[in-house]
Amino acid sequence: MIETKTEYRKTICPLDCPDSCGLVASVKNGKVVALNGDRDHPFTRGVICRKMKGYPARVHSKDRILFPMQRTGKKGEGRFQRISWDQAFATLCERLSSTVEQFGGESILPFAYAGNMGVVNRFAGYPLFHKLGTTQLDETICSTAAKAGWRAHCGDVPGTAPEVAEEAELIIIWGSNTRVTNMHFWPYVARARKKGAQLVVIDPYRNETAASADLHLKIEPGGDAALALGLLRKLMATGDLDYDFINTRTEGFNSLRDHLENNSDNVFAAGCGIDEGQMEGLAGRLRKTQRIYLRLGIGMTRNSRAAVNIRAITSLAAALGLFDGGRGRGVLLTSAAFSGDQSRLTWPSLATKPGRRFNMVQLGNCLQTADPPIRMMFVYNANPLSTTPDGSLVRRALADDKLFTVVHEQVMTPTARYADLLLPATTFLENRDLYTSYGHFYLGFVDAVIPPLAEAKSNFTFFQELAQKLKFDDQPFQQSLDERLYSYLETLSGLPPAVRQEGIPYGKAIRSTTGLPHTPQFAGDGPRYSFLQTTEPALPQTACLAAAGEFDDADYLARYPFKLITPPHRYLLNSTFGEQYDDYVGEVLIHPLDAISYDIEESEFLTLFNGRGWTRRKAKISDATRRGLLVAEGIFWEQQQRPAGINDLTSQKITDMGGGGTFHESRVALMKSR
Ligand SMILES: Nc1nc2c(c(=O)[nH]1)N[C@H]1C(S)=C(S)[C@@H](COP(=O)(O)OP(=O)(O)OC[C@H]3O[C@@H](n4cnc5c(=O)[nH]c(N)nc54)[C@H](O)[C@@H]3O)O[C@H]1N2
Ligand SMILES: Nc1nc2c(c(=O)[nH]1)N[C@H]1C(S)=C(S)[C@@H](COP(=O)(O)OP(=O)(O)OC[C@H]3O[C@@H](n4cnc5c(=O)[nH]c(N)nc54)[C@H](O)[C@@H]3O)O[C@H]1N2
Ligand code: SF4
Ligand SMILES: [Mo]
């Protein structure tokens, strides 16, 4: 074979990660041989994570699904035979038509999330499913609770640009394992600390980020509102709030003040599970420092008190005036740098009547109890068997012969093994798209780096072709990817006018016109920060102490003594990359005193169980966690020796606002595995 020269092509990481890195792909003989960070990208600065460094091997690995296949074995066995795309489309058209005819469009459920964050490919299935009148999915699994909490008081203001943190004297990372899940924020922290800044981490366990902090407050999971309000009360008592900001840029502070005055310091300290001295210590730092930057993680919003916790923290931030655009001062939850009219991507107008909706967090219930029942499920951009809660319900539903499951995937995920029809999906390196970010203020448009491998199709190509086969001739089904994208861009706020006129150059990071450092978030005639929320009349108006969901459930408490949280793992992106750890069960952190009580030794296999299911993990004994709290990082795949995953333990209970998942709020018991 003639050797060709290595070519370098810019692209963008499509994974559901706040960093949305600029990448440079090295391409040789039609293969991607390396991926590196783009040095020209202002947030990436040439560095990327280990997961994406290894991505070229995933693209060209034996694990890739490269051809359409139909099931030959039992559901879940993962035995398939190759078929042609013509056969696959024929089966699909026949099934879709007969299912609609026999059971109605609502008996079809599309299930998709953010496996690919490209704005067109992510939502590519929506127009077709609207046209078919299917049941619709509320995409709540990740950030809706956090955003609802933010919006309740802050409205539409974006977060503070991460660059501002570099000028801070006190950085608080609250409910995020930044060094793992948002690693490009860390250099700003490191540079600020070089200049003398202090880093405080608020997290129930000593994760990698907390281990590098100046102060770690090992808070009770879900106790964040108690901590934020307790701090507020202390600062109020000594008059250390920004009354100028409170008086001119906010409203409703008096109601919050009443709640604070009606409770004691002890109540707040008890509510967050740290001693009052520690709380006073942090209050002291807040008093002394003007330049305070809060980096809030979505990770802390996976419990019943999700939104109220975010609400309490933004209330603390507002009372400190951190939204005033001052040097080194700010609050970042999600950047919200660009926002556009999503209907230009999803085309709800194609639906002839409003369809039935289900919350994706309650997939188990939906598949088991929907009436009329779900007869056909269409999965793309997601691995719900591993990532949705109450996994044993989902598994049982997937095994039911009455359900026809279509999965469009890159690799043989646990969900894919249950497919009746399995279709090959491209990776981001094989298609073009535009990517925004939820952790910084840049977007970028990139072309395919290599052509689709074998018979893989991108989400967009696949759904457009399927619509053609179904003889749908509405305008959205005639669009090219660029047409759909540019029609969306017309509505996108934050896009610089020059770019809007001249088109988006490939591979260049474009900064949003919103959220520039040092712009006050509540300024001029615009809306003020409101300490009162009016979006949900049934909920308390001000942030306040709230109950702890399953952790407080007396029945669960009696049977399942441990609390369990299940945060992200460094080597996985949710369940993506699970195929690389097929023989690895994952660890569970257990406090040394709990290990003694249960006579557990290091590396011993443990079975964790509760009323919903069980899974297996290897004990890691460490005081990084609290007594009574188990920490299981990572959604490792179900596998032969352990046909159940971490989400067999989590519940379908949803958050106080936004309908989010409560992945970090399960009660469990444990025993030694035999
Ligand atoms: N390597 C890697 N990176 C990822 C992901 C991954 O799976 N792996 N997932 C990606 C996705 S989808 C998302 S949404 C982002 C999320 O990223 P972030 O928004 O940065 O949040 P996380 O890092 O998930 O937050 C996890 C931390 O929250 C803590 N936590 C849990 N409950 C509470 C609580 O009640 N209070 C407080 N204070 N802390 C709590 C956990 O102990 C854990 O340390 O990360 C993305 N990046
Ligand atoms: N216990 C527990 N559960 C959790 C969480 C937790 O912290 N703890 N985190 C939750 C969060 S924050 C999230 S965001 C969800 C995510 O849950 P999921 O949306 O299920 O995300 P992934 O596990 O990353 O699976 C994405 C899948 O999409 C596939 N994919 C990638 N690109 C494409 C493409 O272009 N086309 C098609 N058709 N497929 C593609 C990938 O191969 C991968 O298998 O998980 C949630 N589940
Ligand atoms: S997963 Fe996150 S850190 Fe890694 S390359 Fe992608 S965007 Fe960057
Ligand atoms: Mo997420």
CSV table of N, CA and C in Angstrom, one decimal, residues 92 96 100 105-112 122-137 139 345-356 376-380 406-408 423 459 462-464 466-467 470 472 477 484:
chain,number,residue,atom,x,y,z
A,92,LEU,N,-38.1,-1.5,8.9
A,92,LEU,CA,-38.5,-0.3,9.6
A,92,LEU,C,-39.8,0.3,9.1
A,96,LEU,N,-43.0,0.4,11.4
A,96,LEU,CA,-43.5,1.7,11.8
A,96,LEU,C,-45.0,1.8,11.4
A,100,VAL,N,-48.2,2.0,13.9
A,100,VAL,CA,-49.1,3.1,13.9
A,100,VAL,C,-50.5,2.7,13.6
A,105,GLY,N,-49.8,6.0,16.9
A,105,GLY,CA,-48.5,6.6,16.9
A,105,GLY,C,-47.9,6.6,18.3
A,106,GLU,N,-48.8,6.8,19.3
A,106,GLU,CA,-48.3,6.9,20.7
A,106,GLU,C,-47.7,5.6,21.3
A,107,SER,N,-47.9,4.6,20.5
A,107,SER,CA,-47.3,3.3,21.0
A,107,SER,C,-45.8,3.2,20.6
A,108,ILE,N,-45.3,4.3,20.0
A,108,ILE,CA,-43.9,4.3,19.6
A,108,ILE,C,-43.2,5.3,20.5
A,109,LEU,N,-42.1,4.9,21.1
A,109,LEU,CA,-41.3,5.8,22.0
A,109,LEU,C,-39.9,6.0,21.4
A,110,PRO,N,-39.6,7.3,21.0
A,110,PRO,CA,-38.2,7.5,20.7
A,110,PRO,C,-37.4,7.8,22.0
A,111,PHE,N,-36.2,7.3,22.2
A,111,PHE,CA,-35.4,7.5,23.4
A,111,PHE,C,-34.0,8.0,22.9
A,112,ALA,N,-33.7,9.3,23.2
A,112,ALA,CA,-32.4,9.8,22.7
A,112,ALA,C,-31.9,10.8,23.7
A,122,ARG,N,-27.9,15.8,17.3
A,122,ARG,CA,-28.5,15.4,18.5
A,122,ARG,C,-30.0,15.3,18.4
A,123,PHE,N,-30.6,16.3,17.7
A,123,PHE,CA,-32.1,16.3,17.6
A,123,PHE,C,-32.6,15.7,16.3
A,124,ALA,N,-31.8,15.0,15.6
A,124,ALA,CA,-32.1,14.6,14.2
A,124,ALA,C,-33.4,13.8,14.1
A,125,GLY,N,-33.8,13.0,15.1
A,125,GLY,CA,-34.9,12.2,15.0
A,125,GLY,C,-36.3,12.9,15.2
A,126,TYR,N,-36.2,14.0,15.9
A,126,TYR,CA,-37.4,14.7,16.3
A,126,TYR,C,-38.5,14.9,15.2
A,127,PRO,N,-38.0,15.5,14.0
A,127,PRO,CA,-39.0,15.8,13.0
A,127,PRO,C,-39.8,14.5,12.6
A,128,LEU,N,-39.1,13.4,12.4
A,128,LEU,CA,-39.8,12.2,12.0
A,128,LEU,C,-40.8,11.7,13.1
A,129,PHE,N,-40.3,11.8,14.3
A,129,PHE,CA,-41.2,11.3,15.4
A,129,PHE,C,-42.4,12.2,15.6
A,130,HIS,N,-42.2,13.5,15.4
A,130,HIS,CA,-43.4,14.4,15.4
A,130,HIS,C,-44.4,14.0,14.3
A,131,LYS,N,-43.8,13.8,13.1
A,131,LYS,CA,-44.7,13.5,12.0
A,131,LYS,C,-45.4,12.2,12.2
A,132,LEU,N,-44.8,11.2,12.9
A,132,LEU,CA,-45.4,9.9,13.1
A,132,LEU,C,-46.4,10.0,14.3
A,133,GLY,N,-46.4,11.1,15.0
A,133,GLY,CA,-47.3,11.3,16.2
A,133,GLY,C,-47.0,10.4,17.3
A,134,THR,N,-45.7,10.2,17.6
A,134,THR,CA,-45.3,9.2,18.6
A,134,THR,C,-45.4,9.9,20.0
A,135,THR,N,-45.2,9.1,21.0
A,135,THR,CA,-45.0,9.6,22.4
A,135,THR,C,-43.7,10.4,22.4
A,136,GLN,N,-43.7,11.5,23.1
A,136,GLN,CA,-42.5,12.3,23.2
A,136,GLN,C,-41.8,12.1,24.5
A,137,LEU,N,-40.5,12.4,24.5
A,137,LEU,CA,-39.7,12.2,25.7
A,137,LEU,C,-39.3,13.5,26.3
A,139,GLU,N,-36.6,15.4,28.0
A,139,GLU,CA,-35.2,15.1,28.2
A,139,GLU,C,-34.7,15.8,29.5
A,345,LEU,N,-34.9,22.8,14.8
A,345,LEU,CA,-34.2,21.5,14.8
A,345,LEU,C,-35.2,20.4,14.9
A,346,THR,N,-36.2,20.6,15.7
A,346,THR,CA,-37.1,19.5,16.1
A,346,THR,C,-38.4,19.5,15.4
A,347,TRP,N,-38.8,20.6,14.8
A,347,TRP,CA,-40.1,20.7,14.0
A,347,TRP,C,-41.3,20.1,14.7
A,348,PRO,N,-41.7,20.6,15.9
A,348,PRO,CA,-42.9,20.1,16.5
A,348,PRO,C,-44.2,20.4,15.6
A,349,SER,N,-44.1,21.4,14.7
A,349,SER,CA,-45.2,21.7,13.9
A,349,SER,C,-45.7,20.6,13.0
A,350,LEU,N,-44.8,19.6,12.8
A,350,LEU,CA,-45.2,18.4,12.0
A,350,LEU,C,-46.2,17.5,12.7
A,351,ALA,N,-46.3,17.7,14.0
A,351,ALA,CA,-47.3,16.8,14.7
A,351,ALA,C,-48.7,17.4,14.5
A,352,THR,N,-49.6,16.5,14.2
A,352,THR,CA,-51.0,17.0,14.0
A,352,THR,C,-51.7,17.2,15.3
A,353,LYS,N,-51.3,16.5,16.4
A,353,LYS,CA,-51.9,16.8,17.7
A,353,LYS,C,-50.9,16.7,18.7
A,354,PRO,N,-51.1,17.3,19.9
A,354,PRO,CA,-50.1,17.2,21.0
A,354,PRO,C,-49.9,15.7,21.4
A,355,GLY,N,-48.7,15.2,21.4
A,355,GLY,CA,-48.5,13.8,21.7
A,355,GLY,C,-48.4,13.6,23.2
A,356,ARG,N,-48.6,12.3,23.6
A,356,ARG,CA,-48.4,11.9,25.0
A,356,ARG,C,-46.9,12.1,25.3
A,376,MET,N,-43.1,-0.1,20.4
A,376,MET,CA,-41.8,0.0,19.6
A,376,MET,C,-41.0,1.1,20.3
A,377,MET,N,-39.7,0.9,20.5
A,377,MET,CA,-38.9,1.9,21.1
A,377,MET,C,-37.7,2.1,20.1
A,378,PHE,N,-37.3,3.4,20.0
A,378,PHE,CA,-36.3,3.7,19.0
A,378,PHE,C,-35.2,4.5,19.8
A,379,VAL,N,-34.1,3.8,20.0
A,379,VAL,CA,-33.0,4.4,20.8
A,379,VAL,C,-31.9,4.9,19.9
A,380,TYR,N,-31.4,6.1,20.1
A,380,TYR,CA,-30.2,6.6,19.5
A,380,TYR,C,-29.6,7.6,20.4
A,406,VAL,N,-35.5,-0.8,18.3
A,406,VAL,CA,-34.5,-0.4,17.3
A,406,VAL,C,-33.4,0.4,18.0
A,407,VAL,N,-32.2,0.1,17.8
A,407,VAL,CA,-31.1,0.8,18.4
A,407,VAL,C,-30.1,1.2,17.3
A,408,HIS,N,-29.8,2.5,17.3
A,408,HIS,CA,-28.8,3.1,16.3
A,408,HIS,C,-27.6,3.4,17.2
A,423,LEU,N,-28.7,-0.8,14.2
A,423,LEU,CA,-28.2,0.0,13.0
A,423,LEU,C,-26.9,0.7,13.3
A,459,ASN,N,-26.8,10.3,12.5
A,459,ASN,CA,-28.2,10.4,12.9
A,459,ASN,C,-29.0,11.1,11.8
A,462,PHE,N,-29.4,9.2,8.5
A,462,PHE,CA,-30.3,8.0,8.7
A,462,PHE,C,-31.8,8.5,8.8
A,463,PHE,N,-32.1,9.5,9.6
A,463,PHE,CA,-33.5,9.9,9.7
A,463,PHE,C,-34.0,10.6,8.5
A,464,GLN,N,-33.2,11.3,7.7
A,464,GLN,CA,-33.6,11.9,6.5
A,464,GLN,C,-33.9,10.7,5.5
A,466,LEU,N,-34.8,7.7,6.2
A,466,LEU,CA,-35.9,6.9,6.6
A,466,LEU,C,-37.2,7.7,6.2
A,467,ALA,N,-37.2,9.0,6.4
A,467,ALA,CA,-38.4,9.8,6.1
A,467,ALA,C,-38.7,9.7,4.6
A,470,LEU,N,-40.3,6.5,3.9
A,470,LEU,CA,-41.7,6.5,4.3
A,470,LEU,C,-42.6,7.5,3.5
A,472,PHE,N,-42.4,10.7,3.2
A,472,PHE,CA,-42.8,12.0,3.8
A,472,PHE,C,-42.1,13.1,3.0
A,477,PHE,N,-37.9,17.4,5.8
A,477,PHE,CA,-37.3,16.1,5.3
A,477,PHE,C,-36.5,16.3,4.0
A,484,ARG,N,-30.6,23.0,7.6
A,484,ARG,CA,-31.3,22.9,8.9
A,484,ARG,C,-30.5,23.7,9.9
